[in-house]
Amino acid sequence: MIPIWLHEAASRYNSQSLANRDAYAAVLLMPIQNLATILDWTFQSLPDEILVGMDPDNNRPNPKEVVEAYSGADQETGLFAGQGYLLGKPHLVNRGDSFEVHHVPEEWMDGLFSTDRGSRGSRFTHWLHTHPNAPAIPSGADADASQWTEGTDMILGIRFSPEGYLPWFDDVDGVRRPLRDLDDSGALGRAKTGHLIHGLDLICFHRTGLGVNLVITDARGHAIE
């Protein structure tokens, strides 16, 4: 069951995606159940980062009317693998410390493809990782890791307290896309780890640096309104 707050947040997020569609080079549709699952893993793992892999669901092509509505004037076809299909089921690939989830440990791939295909080995088409107490804006390491991604990369930023050794960090250039943005006195709720959740960001981008317009949908690919 999808929480009411998440449904409302998805509706507001999609409104921004629609209003700013000309800023993006392509569209990617994520079923809200995927997002609910990823958030559950995220909240259970704080303060650590997690890495999630997803493939396109080849049985669920994007509804044409949704793509047309959320596409800007300069859309690129064939930009990434899996373009044209909804995101499939998410898979929790790795959980690492709050600084090096992409690099420590990499035993989940045993280094098998690291020379030719990068540390991720292109095991999944799309990737999402979290930024604990930091906005969802790519770092230099994120940009480097994305070069091995066939599809798109997504970042979920989470602001939470108590901050511990990782205080909230927002001194970074880039465009934020709040999924749920609260002031310092508010809290969305309490995670199973005991942390209070104060805000969420979510972005999607291509390895070339182009932004991808992420749209949150129902199971059939229709945008949450």
Tab-separated table of C-alpha atoms in Angstrom:
chain	number	residue	atom	x	y	z
A	1	MET	CA	0.000	0.000	0.000
A	2	ILE	CA	1.346	3.416	-1.008
A	3	PRO	CA	1.434	5.970	1.854
A	4	ILE	CA	-0.771	9.015	1.345
A	5	TRP	CA	2.179	11.374	1.819
A	6	LEU	CA	4.117	9.645	-0.970
A	7	HIS	CA	1.194	9.837	-3.377
A	8	GLU	CA	0.847	13.563	-2.634
A	9	ALA	CA	4.604	14.085	-2.977
A	10	ALA	CA	4.618	12.242	-6.318
A	11	SER	CA	1.822	14.471	-7.581
A	12	ARG	CA	3.763	17.640	-6.685
A	13	TYR	CA	6.964	16.203	-8.121
A	14	ASN	CA	5.230	15.414	-11.416
A	15	SER	CA	3.854	18.946	-11.555
A	16	GLN	CA	7.441	20.215	-11.490
A	17	SER	CA	8.448	17.659	-14.113
A	18	LEU	CA	5.660	18.876	-16.373
A	19	ALA	CA	6.360	22.581	-15.861
A	20	ASN	CA	10.109	22.151	-16.485
A	21	ARG	CA	9.961	19.557	-19.284
A	22	ASP	CA	11.956	21.743	-21.702
A	23	ALA	CA	14.991	21.458	-19.394
A	24	TYR	CA	15.313	17.709	-20.011
A	25	ALA	CA	16.627	15.632	-22.890
A	26	ALA	CA	14.463	12.552	-22.326
A	27	VAL	CA	11.766	11.011	-20.118
A	28	LEU	CA	11.927	8.055	-17.722
A	29	LEU	CA	8.869	6.592	-15.997
A	30	MET	CA	9.151	5.100	-12.506
A	31	PRO	CA	6.189	3.229	-10.970
A	32	ILE	CA	5.417	4.595	-7.524
A	33	GLN	CA	5.706	1.101	-6.015
A	34	ASN	CA	9.381	1.078	-7.070
A	35	LEU	CA	9.899	4.343	-5.249
A	36	ALA	CA	8.065	3.124	-2.155
A	37	THR	CA	10.297	0.033	-2.030
A	38	ILE	CA	13.475	2.089	-2.460
A	39	LEU	CA	12.418	4.513	0.262
A	40	ASP	CA	11.747	1.624	2.632
A	41	TRP	CA	15.254	0.244	2.015
A	42	THR	CA	16.695	3.734	2.395
A	43	PHE	CA	15.040	4.398	5.734
A	44	GLN	CA	16.118	0.988	7.073
A	45	SER	CA	19.746	1.653	6.097
A	46	LEU	CA	20.344	5.150	7.522
A	47	PRO	CA	22.860	6.636	7.929
A	48	ASP	CA	24.439	4.438	5.231
A	49	GLU	CA	24.060	4.817	1.493
A	50	ILE	CA	22.452	2.152	-0.643
A	51	LEU	CA	22.893	1.258	-4.305
A	52	VAL	CA	19.860	0.004	-6.245
A	53	GLY	CA	19.801	-1.526	-9.725
A	54	MET	CA	16.855	-1.615	-12.121
A	55	ASP	CA	16.245	-2.906	-15.630
A	56	PRO	CA	13.553	-1.743	-18.032
A	57	ASP	CA	10.351	-3.741	-17.970
A	58	ASN	CA	10.128	-4.837	-21.605
A	59	ASN	CA	6.516	-5.888	-21.067
A	60	ARG	CA	5.453	-2.353	-20.151
A	61	PRO	CA	6.184	0.256	-22.834
A	62	ASN	CA	5.686	3.879	-21.870
A	63	PRO	CA	2.193	5.210	-22.608
A	64	LYS	CA	2.639	7.488	-25.617
A	65	GLU	CA	0.471	10.246	-24.175
A	66	VAL	CA	2.533	10.422	-20.978
A	67	VAL	CA	5.836	10.696	-22.824
A	68	GLU	CA	4.434	13.368	-25.130
A	69	ALA	CA	3.080	15.387	-22.201
A	70	TYR	CA	6.382	15.364	-20.295
A	71	SER	CA	8.726	15.747	-23.278
A	72	GLY	CA	10.353	19.088	-24.009
A	73	ALA	CA	11.093	20.731	-27.308
A	74	ASP	CA	14.525	19.127	-27.753
A	75	GLN	CA	13.991	15.483	-26.887
A	76	GLU	CA	16.609	12.920	-27.875
A	77	THR	CA	15.556	9.445	-28.961
A	78	GLY	CA	17.895	6.544	-28.330
A	79	LEU	CA	19.727	8.465	-25.599
A	80	PHE	CA	19.978	5.549	-23.191
A	81	ALA	CA	19.325	1.817	-22.990
A	82	GLY	CA	15.792	0.989	-21.914
A	83	GLN	CA	14.385	4.281	-23.180
A	84	GLY	CA	10.713	3.820	-23.955
A	85	TYR	CA	9.947	1.361	-21.149
A	86	LEU	CA	8.881	1.682	-17.518
A	87	LEU	CA	11.433	0.892	-14.861
A	88	GLY	CA	11.242	-2.695	-13.682
A	89	LYS	CA	11.541	-4.117	-10.185
A	90	PRO	CA	14.297	-2.554	-8.034
A	91	HIS	CA	17.119	-4.694	-6.608
A	92	LEU	CA	19.150	-3.762	-3.535
A	93	VAL	CA	22.715	-4.289	-4.771
A	94	ASN	CA	24.929	-2.773	-2.111
A	95	ARG	CA	24.962	-0.962	1.202
A	96	GLY	CA	28.110	0.930	2.092
A	97	ASP	CA	29.397	3.570	4.442
A	98	SER	CA	28.138	7.083	3.914
A	99	PHE	CA	31.120	8.152	1.843
A	100	GLU	CA	32.045	5.254	-0.417
A	101	VAL	CA	29.072	3.114	-1.368
A	102	HIS	CA	30.266	2.950	-4.991
A	103	HIS	CA	33.769	1.880	-4.042
A	104	VAL	CA	33.708	-0.121	-0.783
A	105	PRO	CA	33.085	-2.956	-0.982
A	106	GLU	CA	32.937	-4.108	-4.617
A	107	GLU	CA	32.886	-7.822	-3.726
A	108	TRP	CA	29.336	-8.033	-5.097
A	109	MET	CA	30.877	-8.143	-8.584
A	110	ASP	CA	34.156	-9.871	-7.578
A	111	GLY	CA	35.971	-7.488	-9.926
A	112	LEU	CA	34.911	-9.686	-12.835
A	113	PHE	CA	34.095	-6.888	-15.259
A	114	SER	CA	35.923	-3.981	-13.629
A	115	THR	CA	38.628	-3.642	-16.312
A	116	ASP	CA	36.321	-3.535	-19.300
A	117	ARG	CA	33.021	-2.342	-17.869
A	118	GLY	CA	33.758	-0.296	-14.784
A	119	SER	CA	33.212	-1.072	-11.128
A	120	ARG	CA	29.486	-1.661	-11.582
A	121	GLY	CA	29.986	-4.100	-14.420
A	122	SER	CA	26.788	-2.860	-16.114
A	123	ARG	CA	24.912	-5.535	-14.260
A	124	PHE	CA	21.742	-3.431	-14.372
A	125	THR	CA	20.596	-0.902	-16.959
A	126	HIS	CA	19.627	1.846	-14.500
A	127	TRP	CA	21.120	2.721	-11.119
A	128	LEU	CA	19.967	4.714	-8.107
A	129	HIS	CA	22.039	5.556	-5.056
A	130	THR	CA	21.279	7.627	-1.988
A	131	HIS	CA	22.942	10.738	-0.579
A	132	PRO	CA	22.497	10.684	3.216
A	133	ASN	CA	22.203	14.263	4.507
A	134	ALA	CA	23.170	15.743	1.145
A	135	PRO	CA	21.108	17.019	-1.797
A	136	ALA	CA	20.546	14.843	-4.835
A	137	ILE	CA	23.219	16.534	-6.939
A	138	PRO	CA	25.936	14.464	-8.679
A	139	SER	CA	29.454	14.582	-7.251
A	140	GLY	CA	32.591	14.038	-9.300
A	141	ALA	CA	32.595	10.388	-8.224
A	142	ASP	CA	28.954	10.080	-9.281
A	143	ALA	CA	29.769	11.478	-12.723
A	144	ASP	CA	32.662	9.043	-13.099
A	145	ALA	CA	30.567	6.049	-12.046
A	146	SER	CA	27.795	7.035	-14.483
A	147	GLN	CA	30.150	6.535	-17.431
A	148	TRP	CA	29.582	2.789	-17.059
A	149	THR	CA	25.793	3.077	-16.936
A	150	GLU	CA	23.918	1.987	-20.050
A	151	GLY	CA	20.668	3.564	-18.929
A	152	THR	CA	20.373	6.411	-16.428
A	153	ASP	CA	21.620	7.263	-12.967
A	154	MET	CA	19.331	8.484	-10.203
A	155	ILE	CA	20.158	10.043	-6.840
A	156	LEU	CA	17.884	10.144	-3.804
A	157	GLY	CA	18.925	12.751	-1.245
A	158	ILE	CA	17.698	12.382	2.343
A	159	ARG	CA	17.831	14.996	5.079
A	160	PHE	CA	17.531	13.425	8.523
A	161	SER	CA	18.362	13.857	12.190
A	162	PRO	CA	20.128	13.136	14.426
A	163	GLU	CA	22.875	13.933	11.974
A	164	GLY	CA	25.676	12.207	13.865
A	165	TYR	CA	29.034	12.449	12.131
A	166	LEU	CA	27.424	13.445	8.815
A	167	PRO	CA	25.719	16.849	9.186
A	168	TRP	CA	23.409	18.202	6.495
A	169	PHE	CA	25.455	19.419	3.537
A	170	ASP	CA	23.938	21.671	0.892
A	171	ASP	CA	26.857	23.879	-0.199
A	172	VAL	CA	26.914	22.452	-3.716
A	173	ASP	CA	26.058	23.846	-7.135
A	174	GLY	CA	23.216	22.297	-9.065
A	175	VAL	CA	19.449	22.214	-9.481
A	176	ARG	CA	17.573	20.489	-6.675
A	177	ARG	CA	14.398	18.515	-7.314
A	178	PRO	CA	12.588	18.145	-3.980
A	179	LEU	CA	10.355	15.128	-3.619
A	180	ARG	CA	9.385	16.258	-0.152
A	181	ASP	CA	10.920	19.432	1.273
A	182	LEU	CA	10.214	20.433	4.855
A	183	ASP	CA	11.539	23.201	7.041
A	184	ASP	CA	13.883	22.549	9.949
A	185	SER	CA	11.046	22.294	12.440
A	186	GLY	CA	9.063	19.718	10.486
A	187	ALA	CA	9.495	15.997	10.022
A	188	LEU	CA	7.967	13.623	7.539
A	189	GLY	CA	8.184	10.753	9.993
A	190	ARG	CA	10.556	8.490	11.857
A	191	ALA	CA	12.540	5.751	10.128
A	192	LYS	CA	12.942	2.299	11.659
A	193	THR	CA	16.504	3.301	12.545
A	194	GLY	CA	15.109	6.059	14.791
A	195	HIS	CA	16.083	8.916	12.460
A	196	LEU	CA	13.614	11.706	11.757
A	197	ILE	CA	13.172	12.385	8.026
A	198	HIS	CA	13.082	16.087	7.157
A	199	GLY	CA	13.285	16.157	3.364
A	200	LEU	CA	13.850	14.180	0.157
A	201	ASP	CA	15.345	15.051	-3.247
A	202	LEU	CA	15.241	12.933	-6.402
A	203	ILE	CA	16.988	13.445	-9.747
A	204	CYS	CA	17.802	11.447	-12.869
A	205	PHE	CA	20.625	12.097	-15.331
A	206	HIS	CA	22.521	10.627	-18.267
A	207	ARG	CA	26.258	9.995	-18.329
A	208	THR	CA	26.693	12.911	-20.751
A	209	GLY	CA	25.440	15.239	-18.012
A	210	LEU	CA	22.034	15.734	-19.604
A	211	GLY	CA	19.058	15.732	-17.272
A	212	VAL	CA	16.349	13.095	-17.671
A	213	ASN	CA	12.797	14.005	-16.724
A	214	LEU	CA	11.714	11.459	-14.122
A	215	VAL	CA	7.958	10.930	-13.894
A	216	ILE	CA	6.352	8.900	-11.099
A	217	THR	CA	3.528	6.700	-12.363
A	218	ASP	CA	1.013	4.044	-11.437
A	219	ALA	CA	1.652	0.420	-12.433
A	220	ARG	CA	0.412	1.075	-15.979
A	221	GLY	CA	2.677	4.070	-16.549
A	222	HIS	CA	0.140	6.846	-16.086
A	223	ALA	CA	1.517	9.850	-14.220
A	224	ILE	CA	0.418	10.337	-10.620
A	225	GLU	CA	-1.721	13.481	-10.499
